Amino acid sequence: MLAFAWNGSARAAALRVRFHISPQPYSEALIDLAQQANITLVGAAACGGYSREDIAGPLSVAQALDRLLADAPCGWKEIAPGTVQISPAARPPTPGPVAVDVSEVLVTATKRVRDPRQLAVAVTVVRGADLAATGASGAAEGVAQLGMLTTNLGPARDKLLLRGLSDGAYTGRARSTVATYLDDIPLNNNAPDPDLRLADIDRIEIARGPQGALYGAGFVSGIYRIVSRKPELDRLSAELRVTGALTDRGAPSGAIEGHVNWPIVRDRIGLRLTAYDEIDGGYLDDVRLNRRNANRTERRGERLSMLFELGDDWTVYLASADQHLRSADTQYTTGGNGLNRYNRIAEPHTNDISLWSAKLKRSWGWGELTSSSGLVHHAYGSLYDATAAQQLFTTSADTSAYSERTSTTMIVEDLFLTSRGAGPLQWLVGLYGSRTTQRSPSAFVAQYVAGPDVRVYSDDRSDATDEVAAYGEVSYALVPNWTLALGGRVFTIHTRTRSHVESEQSDPRDIDRSATFASFSPKISLQHEFAAGDLIYAVYSEGYRAGGFNSGGVVPLSTARETYAPDLLRNYELGLKLQSRDRRLSWDSAVFYDQWNDIQTDQYRPSGIPFTTNAGDATILGVETQLSARAANGLSAELNGRFTQTRTRNANPNFLSLLINGLPNAPPFSGGLLVSYERAAPGGWRLRLSGETTYVGRSRVTFDTQFPEMGGYVRTKLLVEARRGRLGVQAFLTNPTNAFSDTFAFGNQFNPTQARQITPQRPTTLGLTFFAAY
C-alpha cells in the first residue's frame, strides 16, 4: 500500500503502512517492502539468505526494515529522502553521499509501483532534482536526459515525439501520438503539448511504445508523465528559485518559482503550494511592423495539492493546477533574413490549461483499489497572417488574418484494482471512462486601415467524444526468473461532429455526423531476469486511433476527404537491460519493428485551412539505447540515441500519389549526451560542472517532397553550480557558438511555398539562477 510519500529521516517517520510480507528470500522481501511503501530501494541483491518472519500490520518503514533485517546478513540506511540503501555489512559507518543511478527510482507508469529495470517496457525516468541541476524547465529543454524530440513551432504549440513515430509536424484533429499526463490525469487529446513548466516535480516517466492496454486508444508512441511532488506530512519546508538571463541581440528573460509545504495536521493532513512566473524575452525582429524582440512569451502557473492520511488503509489526494501562457508572436523567419521577419500582422498565441483531480486509495493485505478522477479545461488559440490567401475572397483588404481558437473540456475517471506484493502472480483490472467536448471556431478576417474588419469566412465547429473501456493485465512467474504477462483493453469510442460554415463565396452549409468505433488492444510480454538483476524481454503491443470527420473550407472537400479512417500500429519489441554489480553502470537498449497502417495525419489545403486524412502505411525498424555511468570521483555521463529506418507504401491517392520514404519531422538518427562532474570545494561548498548536447538529424516537415529538408543541428548547454547546504547559484550558457540552424521549417500555413520558413535556435544566452530552501 502506498500510504504516504516517505520523506525526512527514516527513523523519524511516524506514518504507518499496513504491510503484508510473507517469508521469502531477503532480496524479494525487500522489493516487496519497497513496493508497498513506495520508497526507492538500492542494493536489494546485496542481501542473501531467507527471511523466516511474516511481517503484517501497520508499521513505520523504519520498524518494518528493522524487523525484516533483524537476523539478516545486511543492514540499511537512508541515503536521500525516500531512498534506502541495502549493504552486506550492517549499518556501514561511512555516512557520505552515494551515487544512485536514475533508473533505480521506482515508477508507477504501469499503474503499480515498480522498479523500471524489472519491467518489460522501455522506460526513461529522470528525477526532478536532476532536471533542476541542468536548469531544464520544460520538455524541450530536457531532451538530452529524456531522449524525446519536439517540434519547434513555439511555446505550448509543439508536438512531442518518441521513437520517430511521427504522424506529421502539424497539430489538428488527429489524436496526439504521445500522451501528456500530470500525475494520473491526461492533459491532451488532440491538442499541442501544454508545455507545463517543470517546477517542483518529483520525476518524469516516459514509457515508450504503444500503451493502449493500460492507457487507452491513441497515444501510439508512448506516455510522457509528469509526477509532481506530494505534500510531506512531517515537516514544514519551502524553496525559492530566481533566474535572470541575457540573450545576444535579444530581450532579457527572467523567472521566479517556489513552493511551500505545510503539514496542517502532522502525519495526517498536508498541503503543498507551487507557483511560478516567467518571462521569455524575444529575439526576432519584425522589420515591417517595426517590432523588436517580437516573440516574447509570458508563462505563469500554480499548483495546489492536499494529502489526507485517513487511518492506515485510506489515502486521499486532491490537487488543482493551472497555467497561462501568452506568446506575442511566432518564432519563424523567412530564408535569408537572419533573425528578421517581414510579416504584415503579428501572430500571437495563447494557451491556458486548468486541472482539478481527486485520487482515492484503499488498501488491503492482498490488493489496492485506486480511483483517479479529473476535470481538465484547455483553451488555446492562434492568429496568422493570411494576406497571401486573399485571392480566395472578393476583397481588397489591406491585410487578412486567420483566427483559430479551441476550448476543450475533458472529464476522466479511472478505477482499477491491483494485487500487492512480489509474489509469482500479479494482476490488475480496471474501468475507464471519459467525455471530451471541444469547440473550435475559426475565421478569415479582412482588415482595413480605414475601416472595420470584416469576417469573410467562418467555421463554427464542435466535437463530442465519449470513451468507455475495461482493461486488465495478469503476469505469472512460469519458472524461476521467467515471467509471462498478458493484458488487453476493450473499448468503445463514440464521436459526434457538428459544424456551421459561412463564406462570401458560397451558401451556408452544416454537417452533423457521428460514428462509433470499438476495438481491442492486446499486449503480451515475456521476460527473463538474470541472477545479477539484468533483464531481457520481448513484447507485442498495439496502438489504435479512432477516425473522424472534416469540416470547413471555402469549397467543400470531396466525398473521399470528408472522413478519415482509424489507424493501427502494431509494435514488436525486443529489449535488454544491463547493469554492473555496483549499479554504477547501466545500459538499456531496445530493437523495435512497427507496422503502422492508414497513418492519420493533420495537413493543410492550398487555402491554408486544415484537414485530417490518412497518408498511407509505413514500417519502422529502429533501435534505441540509454547508457548511464557514474564514477566514484563524482564524474557521471548519460547517453541516449536512436536510429530508425522507415519505409512508406500504399499512399492514399486522395492525399498524395507518392510519400517520402520516411515520416515527417522524424530524423533517422538523433541523440543526447549529458556529462557532469561534482566535487567538494573549500568552505563547505560543493561544485558541479555540467555540459549537455543533443543532435537532431535531417527530416522533412511533410510527407511531400516539395518542402526542403530541415534539422541536422546540435544544441549545447553548459552549466556551473555551487551549493552550500540549502543555498546555491547556477550559471548557464546556451548555444555558446551562436548557431543559427533550422530547427523547424514551418511557421505559417498561408505562405509555405512563397518563402523558405526557418525556425532558428535561440541565440547565445547567459543566465544565473539563485536558489534557497528551508
XYZ file of N, CA and C in Angstrom, residues 379-575:
591
model
N -7.796 25.719 -23.150
C -8.200 26.714 -24.151
C -6.949 27.308 -24.779
N -6.896 27.293 -26.109
C -5.731 27.834 -26.802
C -6.163 28.407 -28.144
N -5.375 29.335 -28.653
C -5.731 29.962 -29.912
C -4.555 30.668 -30.548
N -4.637 30.860 -31.873
C -3.562 31.497 -32.630
C -4.158 32.410 -33.692
N -3.375 33.393 -34.073
C -3.721 34.300 -35.160
C -2.587 34.263 -36.178
N -2.938 34.156 -37.479
C -1.934 34.045 -38.528
C -2.119 35.159 -39.560
N -1.014 35.569 -40.129
C -1.036 36.478 -41.267
C -1.483 35.679 -42.490
N -2.711 35.922 -42.943
C -3.276 35.182 -44.075
C -3.462 36.069 -45.295
N -2.699 37.156 -45.383
C -2.841 38.069 -46.512
C -2.571 37.359 -47.836
N -1.676 36.377 -47.812
C -1.355 35.662 -49.043
C -2.535 34.865 -49.579
N -3.578 34.638 -48.752
C -4.736 33.853 -49.190
C -5.913 34.727 -49.579
N -5.692 36.041 -49.729
C -6.797 36.939 -50.024
C -7.459 36.657 -51.362
N -6.747 36.001 -52.288
C -7.324 35.753 -53.600
C -8.513 34.809 -53.519
N -8.721 34.153 -52.368
C -9.877 33.277 -52.222
C -11.173 34.061 -52.089
N -11.067 35.343 -51.780
C -12.260 36.125 -51.487
C -12.284 37.372 -52.375
N -13.481 37.917 -52.533
C -13.640 39.156 -53.297
C -13.426 40.326 -52.351
N -12.190 40.534 -51.980
C -11.882 41.574 -51.010
C -10.628 42.321 -51.442
N -10.596 43.575 -51.140
C -9.405 44.389 -51.401
C -8.826 44.887 -50.086
N -8.869 44.032 -49.065
C -8.403 44.419 -47.739
C -6.916 44.719 -47.759
N -6.511 45.532 -46.791
C -5.083 45.838 -46.657
C -4.313 44.612 -46.172
N -4.893 43.902 -45.222
C -4.311 42.651 -44.731
C -5.449 41.698 -44.405
N -5.088 40.431 -44.224
C -6.072 39.427 -43.801
C -5.464 38.572 -42.703
N -6.327 38.146 -41.788
C -5.891 37.310 -40.670
C -6.740 36.053 -40.619
N -6.130 34.975 -40.160
C -6.862 33.732 -39.921
C -6.795 33.456 -38.423
N -7.942 33.311 -37.814
C -8.028 33.092 -36.380
C -8.559 31.693 -36.113
N -7.904 30.974 -35.197
C -8.405 29.676 -34.766
C -8.319 29.593 -33.243
N -9.408 29.179 -32.634
C -9.481 29.048 -31.191
C -10.071 27.683 -30.853
N -9.604 27.098 -29.757
C -10.106 25.801 -29.315
C -10.331 25.837 -27.812
N -11.475 25.338 -27.400
C -11.785 25.206 -25.977
C -12.216 23.766 -25.726
N -11.443 23.046 -24.910
C -11.678 21.626 -24.662
C -11.946 21.395 -23.187
N -12.976 20.626 -22.898
C -13.257 20.184 -21.528
C -13.279 18.661 -21.513
N -12.498 18.089 -20.591
C -12.377 16.637 -20.518
C -12.641 16.180 -19.089
N -13.565 15.225 -18.954
C -13.871 14.611 -17.662
C -13.391 13.167 -17.717
N -12.612 12.748 -16.720
C -11.959 11.441 -16.742
C -12.198 10.716 -15.424
N -12.453 9.430 -15.512
C -12.493 8.560 -14.328
C -11.758 7.267 -14.671
N -10.800 6.906 -13.828
C -10.023 5.678 -13.997
C -10.036 4.935 -12.672
N -10.641 3.769 -12.646
C -10.788 2.967 -11.433
C -10.132 1.613 -11.674
N -9.167 1.262 -10.828
C -8.513 -0.028 -11.027
C -8.116 -0.655 -9.697
N -8.060 -1.979 -9.713
C -7.709 -2.793 -8.553
C -6.488 -3.620 -8.913
N -5.470 -3.586 -8.055
C -4.225 -4.313 -8.315
C -3.899 -5.236 -7.152
N -3.164 -6.282 -7.471
C -2.624 -7.137 -6.421
C -1.457 -6.429 -5.740
N -1.103 -6.885 -4.549
C 0.029 -6.319 -3.825
C 1.084 -7.391 -3.624
N 2.295 -6.913 -3.354
C 3.362 -7.837 -3.051
C 4.190 -8.200 -4.254
N 5.131 -9.109 -4.034
C 6.055 -9.512 -5.087
C 5.972 -11.006 -5.341
N 4.771 -11.577 -5.193
C 4.593 -12.997 -5.430
C 4.643 -13.346 -6.899
N 4.529 -14.635 -7.229
C 4.637 -15.052 -8.643
C 3.464 -14.604 -9.492
N 2.278 -14.401 -8.896
C 1.102 -13.979 -9.641
C 0.799 -12.524 -9.337
N 0.744 -11.709 -10.383
C 0.392 -10.294 -10.261
C -0.749 -10.002 -11.218
N -1.672 -9.133 -10.824
C -2.809 -8.853 -11.680
C -3.287 -7.427 -11.466
N -4.049 -6.956 -12.467
C -4.628 -5.616 -12.448
C -5.885 -5.650 -13.297
N -6.991 -5.074 -12.792
C -8.215 -4.925 -13.563
C -8.714 -3.502 -13.374
N -9.298 -2.921 -14.433
C -9.726 -1.537 -14.325
C -10.855 -1.187 -15.269
N -11.516 -0.070 -14.937
C -12.559 0.522 -15.768
C -12.192 1.974 -16.017
N -12.465 2.437 -17.230
C -12.111 3.805 -17.614
C -13.270 4.430 -18.366
N -13.495 5.710 -18.096
C -14.496 6.449 -18.841
C -14.082 7.900 -18.988
N -14.367 8.491 -20.138
C -14.041 9.903 -20.341
C -15.059 10.518 -21.292
N -15.283 11.807 -21.110
C -16.088 12.584 -22.045
C -15.326 13.844 -22.375
N -15.131 14.071 -23.658
C -14.384 15.231 -24.130
C -15.281 16.046 -25.050
N -15.449 17.309 -24.726
C -16.182 18.232 -25.593
C -15.225 19.321 -26.053
N -15.346 19.670 -27.306
C -14.408 20.626 -27.895
C -15.148 21.559 -28.843
N -14.951 22.846 -28.644
C -15.484 23.842 -29.564
C -14.301 24.567 -30.195
N -14.279 24.609 -31.533
C -13.104 25.143 -32.225
C -13.518 26.032 -33.394
N -13.961 27.260 -33.119
C -14.306 28.175 -34.212
C -13.069 28.722 -34.908
N -13.160 28.930 -36.201
C -12.070 29.527 -36.982
C -12.679 30.495 -37.982
N -11.857 31.478 -38.426
C -12.410 32.505 -39.317
C -11.300 33.217 -40.074
N -11.620 33.620 -41.325
C -10.816 34.582 -42.086
C -11.404 35.972 -41.834
N -10.539 36.934 -41.569
C -10.974 38.298 -41.310
C -10.215 39.238 -42.235
N -10.949 40.024 -43.018
C -10.342 41.047 -43.865
C -10.165 42.312 -43.025
N -8.942 42.855 -43.046
C -8.609 44.002 -42.210
C -8.341 45.230 -43.082
N -8.946 46.356 -42.691
C -8.824 47.601 -43.448
C -8.244 48.685 -42.540
N -7.295 49.459 -43.104
C -6.719 50.562 -42.345
C -7.756 51.634 -42.073
N -8.618 51.883 -43.046
C -9.581 52.984 -42.933
C -10.999 52.493 -42.657
N -11.158 51.325 -42.092
C -12.495 50.824 -41.828
C -12.472 49.620 -40.912
N -13.658 49.139 -40.527
C -13.728 47.996 -39.608
C -13.329 46.695 -40.299
N -12.901 45.737 -39.496
C -12.586 44.411 -40.008
C -13.869 43.702 -40.435
N -13.760 42.822 -41.436
C -14.912 42.107 -41.968
C -14.595 40.611 -41.991
N -15.476 39.807 -41.389
C -15.303 38.358 -41.416
C -15.860 37.821 -42.728
N -14.977 37.211 -43.540
C -15.390 36.734 -44.860
C -15.547 35.217 -44.921
N -15.163 34.541 -43.835
C -15.307 33.082 -43.780
C -15.288 32.663 -42.309
N -16.095 31.645 -41.965
C -16.057 31.120 -40.604
C -16.520 29.670 -40.592
N -15.971 28.922 -39.659
C -16.388 27.540 -39.413
C -16.566 27.393 -37.908
N -17.803 27.270 -37.464
C -18.110 27.099 -36.040
C -18.312 25.612 -35.801
N -17.280 24.975 -35.292
C -17.264 23.514 -35.165
C -17.264 23.108 -33.701
N -17.951 22.010 -33.412
C -17.919 21.420 -32.071
C -17.856 19.905 -32.198
N -17.135 19.276 -31.270
C -16.973 17.822 -31.255
C -17.242 17.301 -29.848
N -17.803 16.118 -29.774
C -18.010 15.430 -28.501
C -17.549 13.987 -28.666
N -16.723 13.531 -27.739
C -16.181 12.174 -27.807
C -16.363 11.493 -26.463
N -16.973 10.322 -26.474
C -17.159 9.514 -25.273
C -16.373 8.222 -25.425
N -15.610 7.886 -24.403
C -14.824 6.651 -24.428
C -15.093 5.851 -23.159
N -15.379 4.573 -23.324
C -15.590 3.653 -22.212
C -14.724 2.431 -22.464
N -14.042 1.963 -21.406
C -13.122 0.844 -21.597
C -13.047 -0.006 -20.343
N -12.744 -1.275 -20.547
C -12.379 -2.196 -19.474
C -11.035 -2.795 -19.835
N -10.146 -2.892 -18.860
C -8.802 -3.359 -19.169
C -8.270 -4.219 -18.027
N -7.236 -4.950 -18.312
C -6.629 -5.800 -17.302
C -5.289 -6.332 -17.753
N -4.556 -6.841 -16.792
C -3.246 -7.443 -17.070
C -2.958 -8.452 -15.977
N -2.398 -9.572 -16.364
C -2.007 -10.594 -15.405
C -0.626 -11.105 -15.794
N 0.223 -11.297 -14.799
C 1.556 -11.843 -15.054
C 1.809 -12.984 -14.080
N 2.589 -13.953 -14.562
C 2.870 -15.123 -13.729
C 4.296 -15.590 -13.988
N 4.994 -15.898 -12.888
C 6.343 -16.446 -12.990
C 6.237 -17.929 -13.316
N 6.401 -18.257 -14.590
C 6.227 -19.638 -15.034
C 7.237 -20.570 -14.375
N 8.474 -20.195 -14.481
C 9.589 -20.899 -13.840
C 10.465 -19.819 -13.240
N 11.414 -20.182 -12.387
C 12.249 -19.144 -11.773
C 12.850 -18.201 -12.817
N 12.617 -16.915 -12.602
C 13.195 -15.825 -13.399
C 12.554 -15.645 -14.773
N 11.517 -16.412 -15.093
C 10.780 -16.215 -16.340
C 9.359 -15.768 -16.004
N 8.906 -14.668 -16.624
C 7.568 -14.141 -16.340
C 6.837 -13.876 -17.647
N 5.617 -14.375 -17.718
C 4.748 -14.145 -18.872
C 3.621 -13.212 -18.440
N 3.348 -12.187 -19.239
C 2.280 -11.234 -18.926
C 1.349 -11.101 -20.112
N 0.052 -11.111 -19.822
C -0.974 -10.935 -20.829
C -1.874 -9.786 -20.387
N -2.200 -8.916 -21.315
C -3.068 -7.792 -20.986
C -3.853 -7.343 -22.194
N -4.821 -6.512 -21.939
C -5.610 -6.003 -23.047
C -6.648 -5.011 -22.584
N -7.212 -4.327 -23.546
C -8.214 -3.303 -23.277
C -9.288 -3.378 -24.346
N -10.526 -3.536 -23.926
C -11.650 -3.495 -24.848
C -12.332 -2.144 -24.656
N -12.615 -1.463 -25.746
C -13.096 -0.091 -25.626
C -14.073 0.243 -26.735
N -14.870 1.266 -26.439
C -15.808 1.835 -27.403
C -15.651 3.340 -27.383
N -15.535 3.937 -28.562
C -15.393 5.385 -28.702
C -16.515 5.889 -29.604
N -17.297 6.818 -29.090
C -18.357 7.431 -29.884
C -18.028 8.900 -30.080
N -18.064 9.345 -31.320
C -17.736 10.733 -31.621
C -18.843 11.368 -32.464
N -19.091 12.647 -32.176
C -20.081 13.407 -32.944
C -19.495 14.761 -33.305
N -19.647 15.143 -34.562
C -19.115 16.416 -35.063
C -20.247 17.232 -35.668
N -20.308 18.492 -35.258
C -21.257 19.442 -35.827
C -20.503 20.681 -36.284
N -20.914 21.217 -37.422
C -20.206 22.366 -37.980
C -21.168 23.237 -38.772
N -20.972 24.557 -38.663
C -21.723 25.513 -39.465
C -20.724 26.420 -40.162
N -20.718 26.414 -41.491
C -19.753 27.158 -42.296
C -20.470 28.282 -43.028
N -19.887 29.473 -42.977
C -20.384 30.614 -43.740
C -19.224 31.219 -44.522
N -19.498 31.596 -45.776
C -18.470 32.180 -46.627
C -19.138 33.089 -47.645
N -18.457 34.183 -47.978
C -18.994 35.081 -49.001
C -18.953 34.447 -50.383
N -18.240 33.335 -50.521
C -18.113 32.674 -51.818
C -19.155 31.585 -52.048
N -19.908 31.176 -50.986
C -20.859 30.081 -51.150
C -21.968 30.207 -50.112
N -23.022 29.418 -50.294
C -24.123 29.408 -49.343
C -23.686 28.748 -48.032
N -24.327 29.109 -46.923
C -24.011 28.439 -45.651
C -24.280 26.938 -45.746
N -23.500 26.162 -45.012
C -23.717 24.722 -45.002
C -23.443 24.179 -43.595
N -24.098 23.063 -43.284
C -23.991 22.449 -41.965
C -23.677 20.973 -42.121
N -22.983 20.443 -41.141
C -22.834 18.989 -41.038
C -23.139 18.583 -39.607
N -23.679 17.390 -39.450
C -23.950 16.792 -38.136
C -23.784 15.292 -38.319
N -22.601 14.793 -37.964
C -22.292 13.398 -38.234
C -21.737 12.745 -36.975
N -21.958 11.462 -36.855
C -21.463 10.724 -35.704
C -21.031 9.328 -36.133
N -20.193 8.717 -35.303
C -19.693 7.370 -35.589
C -19.257 6.724 -34.289
N -19.273 5.409 -34.277
C -18.834 4.630 -33.121
C -17.742 3.669 -33.560
N -16.672 3.646 -32.789
C -15.535 2.764 -33.074
C -15.310 1.871 -31.850
N -15.198 0.590 -32.080
C -14.945 -0.361 -30.998
C -13.804 -1.281 -31.407
N -12.956 -1.596 -30.452
C -11.816 -2.453 -30.783
C -11.233 -3.035 -29.499
N -10.152 -3.785 -29.669
C -9.451 -4.426 -28.558
C -7.961 -4.221 -28.771
N -7.274 -3.717 -27.745
C -5.823 -3.509 -27.807
C -5.134 -4.526 -26.912
N -4.458 -5.515 -27.499
C -3.802 -6.548 -26.692
C -2.357 -6.186 -26.365
N -1.820 -6.879 -25.390
C -0.408 -6.778 -25.060
C 0.040 -8.107 -24.482
N 1.197 -8.574 -24.916
C 1.780 -9.801 -24.386
C 3.279 -9.602 -24.257
N 3.841 -10.068 -23.144
C 5.286 -9.923 -22.942
C 5.835 -11.153 -22.244
N 7.079 -11.418 -22.517
C 7.824 -12.495 -21.866
C 9.167 -11.929 -21.464
N 9.539 -12.112 -20.192
C 10.795 -11.551 -19.723
C 11.554 -12.564 -18.892
N 12.876 -12.414 -18.923
C 13.759 -13.270 -18.129
C 14.714 -12.385 -17.351
N 14.753 -12.589 -16.038
C 15.644 -11.821 -15.179
C 16.815 -12.695 -14.764
N 18.011 -12.195 -15.027
C 19.219 -12.928 -14.679
C 19.560 -12.710 -13.204
N 20.460 -13.529 -12.702
C 20.775 -13.502 -11.276
C 21.289 -12.142 -10.834
N 22.015 -11.433 -11.692
C 22.587 -10.142 -11.312
C 21.593 -8.999 -11.444
N 20.362 -9.295 -11.838
C 19.364 -8.249 -11.996
C 19.184 -7.770 -13.420
N 19.965 -8.313 -14.379
C 19.797 -7.947 -15.772
C 18.494 -8.556 -16.304
N 17.976 -7.950 -17.374
C 16.675 -8.354 -17.885
C 16.686 -8.370 -19.400
N 16.059 -9.380 -19.971
C 15.788 -9.422 -21.398
C 14.294 -9.657 -21.556
N 13.682 -8.981 -22.529
C 12.238 -9.123 -22.672
C 11.847 -9.030 -24.140
N 10.680 -9.587 -24.432
C 10.042 -9.447 -25.738
C 8.607 -9.034 -25.487
N 8.090 -8.128 -26.316
C 6.738 -7.619 -26.093
C 6.064 -7.346 -27.429
N 4.756 -7.611 -27.465
C 3.910 -7.221 -28.589
C 2.804 -6.332 -28.029
N 2.580 -5.192 -28.675
C 1.542 -4.277 -28.220
C 0.961 -3.540 -29.411
N -0.186 -2.902 -29.195
C -0.869 -2.199 -30.276
C -1.315 -0.813 -29.822
N -1.382 0.089 -30.799
C -1.966 1.397 -30.596
C -3.017 1.645 -31.654
N -4.092 2.321 -31.274
C -5.241 2.494 -32.173
C -5.780 3.901 -31.985
N -6.120 4.572 -33.085
C -6.767 5.880 -33.018
C -8.051 5.849 -33.841
N -9.135 6.335 -33.234
C -10.421 6.332 -33.911
C -10.424 7.320 -35.067
N -11.338 7.119 -35.994
C -11.483 8.019 -37.134
C -12.328 9.234 -36.794
N -12.633 10.034 -37.816
C -13.405 11.245 -37.576
C -13.824 11.919 -38.860
N -14.232 13.186 -38.721
C -14.827 13.928 -39.831
C -14.111 15.255 -40.031
N -14.039 15.682 -41.292
C -13.527 17.004 -41.635
C -14.696 17.956 -41.887
N -14.417 19.231 -41.679
C -15.432 20.248 -41.943
C -14.722 21.489 -42.461
N -15.503 22.492 -42.804
C -14.933 23.778 -43.163
C -14.409 23.820 -44.580
N -13.789 24.959 -44.883
C -13.271 25.197 -46.215
C -14.203 26.078 -47.024
N -13.614 26.991 -47.784
C -14.412 27.837 -48.666
C -15.156 26.965 -49.669
N -14.468 25.964 -50.177
C -15.064 24.977 -51.074
C -15.130 23.656 -50.318
N -16.258 22.973 -50.291
C -16.352 21.708 -49.556
C -15.343 20.691 -50.066
N -14.889 19.846 -49.176
C -13.995 18.762 -49.560
C -14.734 17.737 -50.403
N -13.966 16.980 -51.166
C -14.564 15.880 -51.924
C -15.066 14.819 -50.945
N -15.962 13.980 -51.429
C -16.536 12.938 -50.575
C -15.451 12.060 -49.960
N -14.414 11.762 -50.727
C -13.346 10.890 -50.236
C -12.561 11.526 -49.096
N -12.577 12.864 -48.983
C -11.810 13.554 -47.941
C -12.683 14.012 -46.774
N -13.988 13.748 -46.834
C -14.860 14.195 -45.754
C -14.587 13.455 -44.448
N -14.103 12.241 -44.537
C -13.835 11.445 -43.340
C -12.398 10.951 -43.377
N -11.911 10.553 -42.217
C -10.624 9.856 -42.129
C -10.820 8.623 -41.265
N -10.133 7.557 -41.627
C -10.344 6.243 -41.017
C -9.452 6.066 -39.793
N -9.767 5.073 -38.946
C -8.860 4.752 -37.846
C -7.513 4.297 -38.379
N -6.487 4.474 -37.542
C -5.194 3.879 -37.884
C -4.770 2.932 -36.769
N -3.865 2.025 -37.094
C -3.457 0.960 -36.184
C -1.955 0.789 -36.270
N -1.305 0.729 -35.112
C 0.135 0.476 -35.052
C 0.386 -0.803 -34.268
N 1.093 -1.736 -34.895
C 1.495 -2.985 -34.243
C 2.982 -2.905 -33.933
N 3.325 -3.148 -32.670
C 4.695 -2.981 -32.195
C 5.267 -4.322 -31.744
N 6.411 -4.700 -32.330
C 7.162 -5.888 -31.930
C 8.494 -5.393 -31.364
N 8.805 -5.804 -30.161
C 9.953 -5.198 -29.479
C 10.757 -6.244 -28.713
N 12.061 -6.101 -28.773
C 12.990 -6.936 -28.015
C 13.911 -6.006 -27.248
N 13.960 -6.160 -25.921
C 14.721 -5.227 -25.097
C 15.695 -5.925 -24.171
